[in-house]
Amino acid sequence: MKIAEECVGCIINQSIKVADAIDADESLKEELSSTVEKMSQEFSFELSPPEVASDVYEKMAEIANKEDLYDEIKQLSTEKARSFIPILTTRLQKSSNKLLTATKIAVAGNVIDLAAAVEFDLQEELEKIFHTEFAHNNFQELMQELQKAEKVVILGDNVGEHIFDHLFIEVLKELYPKVLFSYMVRGNPIINDVTLKEAHEAGFDTLCELVDSGVNTPGFAYNRANAYARKLFDEADLVISKGMGNYECLSPSHRKNICFLLKVKCEVVAHSLGQSVGDIICKLV
């Protein structure tokens, strides 16, 4: 996906969210806002929103002299997500369709998105997710691809959401024990996306193959990934892509068998999918 006019205002507004997150004084707020506003005049409409956002966030981090702009908030998101694990684990144990329940949990976690134009409440989403149908529903096709796959790559998205991804992969490993699962994360802190740091803390390194993609974008930009990440991505029988940023970077992609799992949180992505803001998506392409 290339950025649209609507994306420009959304990216500019990120400076306000960053200023609030780091408790910036008025001078720093003004510098962040004016810098991003100036950068927006030269945004390339040949790039995806995550590629544009990466340059903006790197500049804001430089101005704020803070490598991880959302480190404190990411920690809080992780703690909040962990608080739901006992009840979700119980729900999984009682489920008659464990894969569907785990997939819905993974999608519910996708609401933890600090870059989204529209924000949703995690508790509310978890209360209704199990009674909500996928607006685009390729769940049966996903199940069929998993049954014949040998190598599956899961593209991580946001911190907090990754706690639910861990639960998702636990179920995948239980149901498909012969499959080699790899979980791919960002190469450096960008917005509230999951990196090696948070993935290690959550125990992904003992759950499955944990991979630093090398990308500096809030989405898997293939051309920015390191050689090993590209090789895994190309050779996997199935890629499960979490969240809007990965969708924006991989629509279109040179490969097939990508399953996009996400919550629609902006009109641009809604239009691309032919769905509505608030819909949940399980789309295999």
Tab-separated table of C-alpha atoms in Angstrom:
chain	number	residue	atom	x	y	z
A	1	MET	CA	0.000	0.000	0.000
A	2	LYS	CA	1.188	3.494	-0.827
A	3	ILE	CA	0.368	6.316	1.572
A	4	ALA	CA	-2.813	8.272	0.910
A	5	GLU	CA	-3.553	11.913	1.687
A	6	GLU	CA	-5.338	10.796	4.860
A	7	CYS	CA	-2.144	9.109	6.072
A	8	VAL	CA	-0.265	12.418	6.130
A	9	GLY	CA	-2.451	13.954	8.831
A	10	CYS	CA	-2.339	10.719	10.824
A	11	ILE	CA	1.469	10.636	10.752
A	12	ILE	CA	1.672	14.328	11.692
A	13	ASN	CA	-0.588	13.643	14.681
A	14	GLN	CA	1.907	11.079	15.928
A	15	SER	CA	4.049	13.968	17.192
A	16	ILE	CA	1.300	14.812	19.708
A	17	LYS	CA	1.118	11.212	20.925
A	18	VAL	CA	4.894	11.061	21.292
A	19	ALA	CA	4.995	14.353	23.192
A	20	ASP	CA	2.366	13.053	25.604
A	21	ALA	CA	4.137	9.711	25.995
A	22	ILE	CA	7.472	11.264	26.973
A	23	ASP	CA	5.872	14.058	29.011
A	24	ALA	CA	7.526	16.696	26.826
A	25	ASP	CA	7.603	20.333	27.871
A	26	GLU	CA	6.077	22.999	25.634
A	27	SER	CA	9.346	23.738	23.860
A	28	LEU	CA	9.946	20.095	22.956
A	29	LYS	CA	6.312	19.644	21.935
A	30	GLU	CA	6.630	22.554	19.533
A	31	GLU	CA	9.906	21.242	18.100
A	32	LEU	CA	8.462	17.792	17.537
A	33	SER	CA	5.294	19.150	15.938
A	34	SER	CA	7.022	21.663	13.668
A	35	THR	CA	9.653	19.148	12.562
A	36	VAL	CA	7.116	16.514	11.583
A	37	GLU	CA	4.975	19.138	9.866
A	38	LYS	CA	7.994	20.213	7.823
A	39	MET	CA	8.911	16.603	6.982
A	40	SER	CA	5.353	15.960	5.788
A	41	GLN	CA	5.863	18.396	2.920
A	42	GLU	CA	8.371	15.971	1.416
A	43	PHE	CA	6.653	12.637	2.090
A	44	SER	CA	7.027	10.272	-0.851
A	45	PHE	CA	3.727	8.897	-2.078
A	46	GLU	CA	5.653	5.965	-3.554
A	47	LEU	CA	6.262	4.556	-0.062
A	48	SER	CA	4.023	2.648	2.326
A	49	PRO	CA	2.783	4.369	5.512
A	50	PRO	CA	5.187	2.369	7.732
A	51	GLU	CA	8.170	3.357	5.571
A	52	VAL	CA	7.247	7.027	5.845
A	53	ALA	CA	6.562	6.690	9.568
A	54	SER	CA	9.967	5.121	10.213
A	55	ASP	CA	11.795	8.278	9.100
A	56	VAL	CA	9.472	10.440	11.182
A	57	TYR	CA	9.940	8.381	14.332
A	58	GLU	CA	13.700	8.205	13.945
A	59	LYS	CA	13.787	11.994	13.720
A	60	MET	CA	11.522	12.409	16.767
A	61	ALA	CA	13.697	9.997	18.757
A	62	GLU	CA	16.739	12.048	17.809
A	63	ILE	CA	15.083	15.310	18.870
A	64	ALA	CA	13.876	13.840	22.154
A	65	ASN	CA	17.252	12.159	22.754
A	66	LYS	CA	15.395	8.945	23.595
A	67	GLU	CA	16.057	5.688	21.758
A	68	ASP	CA	12.713	4.091	22.625
A	69	LEU	CA	9.999	6.722	22.711
A	70	TYR	CA	7.389	4.370	24.130
A	71	ASP	CA	9.438	2.202	26.500
A	72	GLU	CA	7.373	2.976	29.605
A	73	ILE	CA	4.064	2.590	27.783
A	74	LYS	CA	5.184	-0.697	26.228
A	75	GLN	CA	5.902	-2.053	29.684
A	76	LEU	CA	2.422	-1.047	30.859
A	77	SER	CA	0.856	-2.638	27.767
A	78	THR	CA	2.681	-5.880	28.500
A	79	GLU	CA	1.518	-5.913	32.121
A	80	LYS	CA	-2.084	-5.247	31.082
A	81	ALA	CA	-2.000	-8.007	28.471
A	82	ARG	CA	-0.515	-10.469	30.968
A	83	SER	CA	-3.383	-9.776	33.390
A	84	PHE	CA	-5.796	-11.379	30.899
A	85	ILE	CA	-3.783	-14.573	30.343
A	86	PRO	CA	-5.334	-16.675	33.157
A	87	ILE	CA	-8.905	-16.140	31.939
A	88	LEU	CA	-7.884	-16.615	28.289
A	89	THR	CA	-6.043	-19.824	29.132
A	90	THR	CA	-9.174	-21.125	30.843
A	91	ARG	CA	-11.238	-20.161	27.814
A	92	LEU	CA	-8.855	-22.075	25.547
A	93	GLN	CA	-9.030	-25.162	27.729
A	94	LYS	CA	-12.820	-25.174	27.499
A	95	SER	CA	-12.971	-24.342	23.798
A	96	SER	CA	-14.420	-26.781	21.278
A	97	ASN	CA	-12.348	-25.117	18.541
A	98	LYS	CA	-8.993	-24.260	20.055
A	99	LEU	CA	-7.472	-22.861	16.862
A	100	LEU	CA	-10.348	-20.468	16.255
A	101	THR	CA	-10.306	-19.292	19.870
A	102	ALA	CA	-6.525	-18.758	19.784
A	103	THR	CA	-6.792	-16.895	16.479
A	104	LYS	CA	-9.502	-14.615	17.874
A	105	ILE	CA	-7.311	-13.931	20.933
A	106	ALA	CA	-4.393	-13.027	18.658
A	107	VAL	CA	-6.590	-10.623	16.702
A	108	ALA	CA	-8.051	-9.054	19.853
A	109	GLY	CA	-4.529	-8.178	20.957
A	110	ASN	CA	-4.100	-6.171	17.775
A	111	VAL	CA	-6.105	-3.310	19.311
A	112	ILE	CA	-2.945	-2.316	21.271
A	113	ASP	CA	-1.778	0.093	18.577
A	114	LEU	CA	-0.420	3.524	19.478
A	115	ALA	CA	-0.175	4.569	15.836
A	116	ALA	CA	-3.834	3.908	15.049
A	117	ALA	CA	-6.183	6.707	14.092
A	118	VAL	CA	-8.911	5.003	16.130
A	119	GLU	CA	-8.141	3.386	19.472
A	120	PHE	CA	-10.060	0.505	21.049
A	121	ASP	CA	-10.327	-0.784	24.607
A	122	LEU	CA	-8.598	-4.130	25.122
A	123	GLN	CA	-10.969	-5.427	27.789
A	124	GLU	CA	-14.002	-4.540	25.707
A	125	GLU	CA	-12.510	-6.250	22.662
A	126	LEU	CA	-11.781	-9.429	24.603
A	127	GLU	CA	-15.341	-9.513	25.911
A	128	LYS	CA	-16.870	-9.402	22.435
A	129	ILE	CA	-14.216	-10.974	20.163
A	130	PHE	CA	-15.483	-14.537	20.623
A	131	HIS	CA	-18.963	-13.530	19.476
A	132	THR	CA	-17.726	-11.512	16.499
A	133	GLU	CA	-17.364	-13.003	13.024
A	134	PHE	CA	-14.441	-12.171	10.765
A	135	ALA	CA	-15.631	-9.589	8.232
A	136	HIS	CA	-13.275	-11.218	5.751
A	137	ASN	CA	-13.259	-14.855	6.786
A	138	ASN	CA	-10.623	-17.217	5.404
A	139	PHE	CA	-10.273	-19.118	8.662
A	140	GLN	CA	-11.054	-22.487	7.053
A	141	GLU	CA	-8.423	-21.826	4.393
A	142	LEU	CA	-5.922	-20.862	7.102
A	143	MET	CA	-6.610	-24.147	8.876
A	144	GLN	CA	-6.065	-26.086	5.631
A	145	GLU	CA	-2.739	-24.350	4.990
A	146	LEU	CA	-1.562	-25.071	8.531
A	147	GLN	CA	-2.409	-28.753	8.128
A	148	LYS	CA	0.010	-29.157	5.209
A	149	ALA	CA	2.702	-26.613	6.200
A	150	GLU	CA	6.214	-27.485	7.349
A	151	LYS	CA	7.501	-23.948	7.959
A	152	VAL	CA	5.352	-21.069	9.205
A	153	VAL	CA	6.487	-17.493	9.852
A	154	ILE	CA	4.464	-15.236	12.157
A	155	LEU	CA	5.124	-11.517	11.736
A	156	GLY	CA	4.781	-9.813	15.113
A	157	ASP	CA	3.254	-6.375	15.517
A	158	ASN	CA	2.755	-4.487	18.776
A	159	VAL	CA	3.975	-4.894	22.349
A	160	GLY	CA	1.217	-6.230	24.578
A	161	GLU	CA	-0.282	-7.910	21.533
A	162	HIS	CA	2.826	-10.115	21.533
A	163	ILE	CA	1.689	-11.665	24.825
A	164	PHE	CA	-1.412	-12.942	23.024
A	165	ASP	CA	0.773	-14.047	20.098
A	166	HIS	CA	2.703	-16.217	22.545
A	167	LEU	CA	-0.542	-17.924	23.546
A	168	PHE	CA	-1.476	-18.270	19.858
A	169	ILE	CA	1.822	-19.975	19.023
A	170	GLU	CA	1.510	-22.292	22.027
A	171	VAL	CA	-1.769	-23.536	20.551
A	172	LEU	CA	-0.304	-23.753	17.037
A	173	LYS	CA	2.549	-25.905	18.346
A	174	GLU	CA	0.130	-28.129	20.229
A	175	LEU	CA	-2.092	-28.657	17.180
A	176	TYR	CA	0.700	-28.820	14.580
A	177	PRO	CA	3.711	-30.323	16.398
A	178	LYS	CA	5.660	-31.102	13.214
A	179	VAL	CA	5.648	-27.491	11.986
A	180	LEU	CA	8.658	-25.220	12.475
A	181	PHE	CA	7.336	-21.856	13.692
A	182	SER	CA	9.332	-18.626	13.507
A	183	TYR	CA	8.299	-15.345	15.146
A	184	MET	CA	9.696	-12.245	13.465
A	185	VAL	CA	10.118	-8.886	15.246
A	186	ARG	CA	11.357	-5.391	14.373
A	187	GLY	CA	15.036	-4.555	14.141
A	188	ASN	CA	14.880	-1.531	16.451
A	189	PRO	CA	12.362	0.362	18.616
A	190	ILE	CA	9.710	1.948	16.409
A	191	ILE	CA	6.401	3.208	17.871
A	192	ASN	CA	5.203	0.408	20.201
A	193	ASP	CA	6.204	-2.472	17.926
A	194	VAL	CA	7.726	-5.601	19.408
A	195	THR	CA	11.516	-6.000	19.240
A	196	LEU	CA	13.903	-8.714	20.419
A	197	LYS	CA	13.952	-7.145	23.884
A	198	GLU	CA	10.241	-7.615	24.588
A	199	ALA	CA	10.105	-10.961	22.751
A	200	HIS	CA	12.958	-12.359	24.861
A	201	GLU	CA	11.281	-11.125	28.038
A	202	ALA	CA	8.096	-12.934	26.987
A	203	GLY	CA	9.987	-16.188	26.360
A	204	PHE	CA	9.620	-16.483	22.600
A	205	ASP	CA	13.210	-17.715	22.321
A	206	THR	CA	12.232	-20.922	24.145
A	207	LEU	CA	8.849	-21.231	22.407
A	208	CYS	CA	9.876	-21.036	18.751
A	209	GLU	CA	12.541	-19.581	16.498
A	210	LEU	CA	12.812	-15.890	17.342
A	211	VAL	CA	14.028	-13.705	14.475
A	212	ASP	CA	15.176	-10.093	14.300
A	213	SER	CA	13.869	-8.991	10.906
A	214	GLY	CA	16.251	-6.040	10.753
A	215	VAL	CA	13.504	-3.685	9.565
A	216	ASN	CA	13.309	-0.176	11.017
A	217	THR	CA	9.685	0.202	9.950
A	218	PRO	CA	6.422	-0.426	11.871
A	219	GLY	CA	5.611	-3.176	9.394
A	220	PHE	CA	7.589	-5.867	7.550
A	221	ALA	CA	9.129	-3.896	4.686
A	222	TYR	CA	10.757	-6.746	2.745
A	223	ASN	CA	13.345	-4.541	1.052
A	224	ARG	CA	14.590	-3.344	4.476
A	225	ALA	CA	14.774	-6.791	6.068
A	226	ASN	CA	18.057	-8.595	6.623
A	227	ALA	CA	19.068	-11.516	4.392
A	228	TYR	CA	18.024	-14.219	6.859
A	229	ALA	CA	14.588	-12.704	7.441
A	230	ARG	CA	14.001	-12.436	3.694
A	231	LYS	CA	15.062	-16.075	3.242
A	232	LEU	CA	12.672	-17.264	5.959
A	233	PHE	CA	9.864	-15.153	4.541
A	234	ASP	CA	10.404	-16.498	1.014
A	235	GLU	CA	10.794	-20.151	1.998
A	236	ALA	CA	7.936	-20.417	4.506
A	237	ASP	CA	4.935	-22.450	3.415
A	238	LEU	CA	2.706	-19.932	5.185
A	239	VAL	CA	3.181	-16.425	6.571
A	240	ILE	CA	0.799	-15.204	9.269
A	241	SER	CA	0.920	-11.418	9.277
A	242	LYS	CA	-0.312	-9.587	12.386
A	243	GLY	CA	-1.665	-6.043	12.285
A	244	MET	CA	-2.137	-3.115	9.929
A	245	GLY	CA	1.519	-2.134	9.540
A	246	ASN	CA	2.451	-5.542	8.161
A	247	TYR	CA	-0.626	-5.484	5.936
A	248	GLU	CA	0.326	-2.054	4.568
A	249	CYS	CA	3.853	-3.237	3.777
A	250	LEU	CA	2.792	-6.537	2.189
A	251	SER	CA	-0.117	-5.416	0.044
A	252	PRO	CA	0.869	-6.434	-2.512
A	253	SER	CA	3.668	-8.952	-1.941
A	254	HIS	CA	5.754	-11.027	-4.339
A	255	ARG	CA	4.736	-14.218	-2.520
A	256	LYS	CA	1.470	-16.059	-1.933
A	257	ASN	CA	0.050	-17.748	1.166
A	258	ILE	CA	0.049	-14.775	3.487
A	259	CYS	CA	-2.732	-14.737	6.058
A	260	PHE	CA	-3.480	-11.260	7.369
A	261	LEU	CA	-4.887	-11.145	10.909
A	262	LEU	CA	-5.854	-7.669	12.061
A	263	LYS	CA	-8.356	-5.247	13.472
A	264	VAL	CA	-9.224	-2.453	11.023
A	265	LYS	CA	-8.364	0.867	12.678
A	266	CYS	CA	-8.318	3.427	9.872
A	267	GLU	CA	-10.359	4.350	6.814
A	268	VAL	CA	-7.465	3.882	4.380
A	269	VAL	CA	-6.950	0.245	5.360
A	270	ALA	CA	-10.723	-0.267	5.540
A	271	HIS	CA	-11.010	0.943	1.928
A	272	SER	CA	-8.144	-1.284	0.808
A	273	LEU	CA	-9.840	-4.331	2.365
A	274	GLY	CA	-13.354	-3.366	1.320
A	275	GLN	CA	-14.391	-3.467	4.967
A	276	SER	CA	-15.207	-1.033	7.788
A	277	VAL	CA	-13.270	0.454	10.687
A	278	GLY	CA	-13.707	-1.887	13.648
A	279	ASP	CA	-13.942	-5.071	11.580
A	280	ILE	CA	-11.712	-8.054	12.321
A	281	ILE	CA	-9.977	-9.713	9.393
A	282	CYS	CA	-8.648	-13.167	8.567
A	283	LYS	CA	-7.609	-12.844	4.924
A	284	LEU	CA	-5.480	-15.383	3.076
A	285	VAL	CA	-3.907	-14.216	-0.186
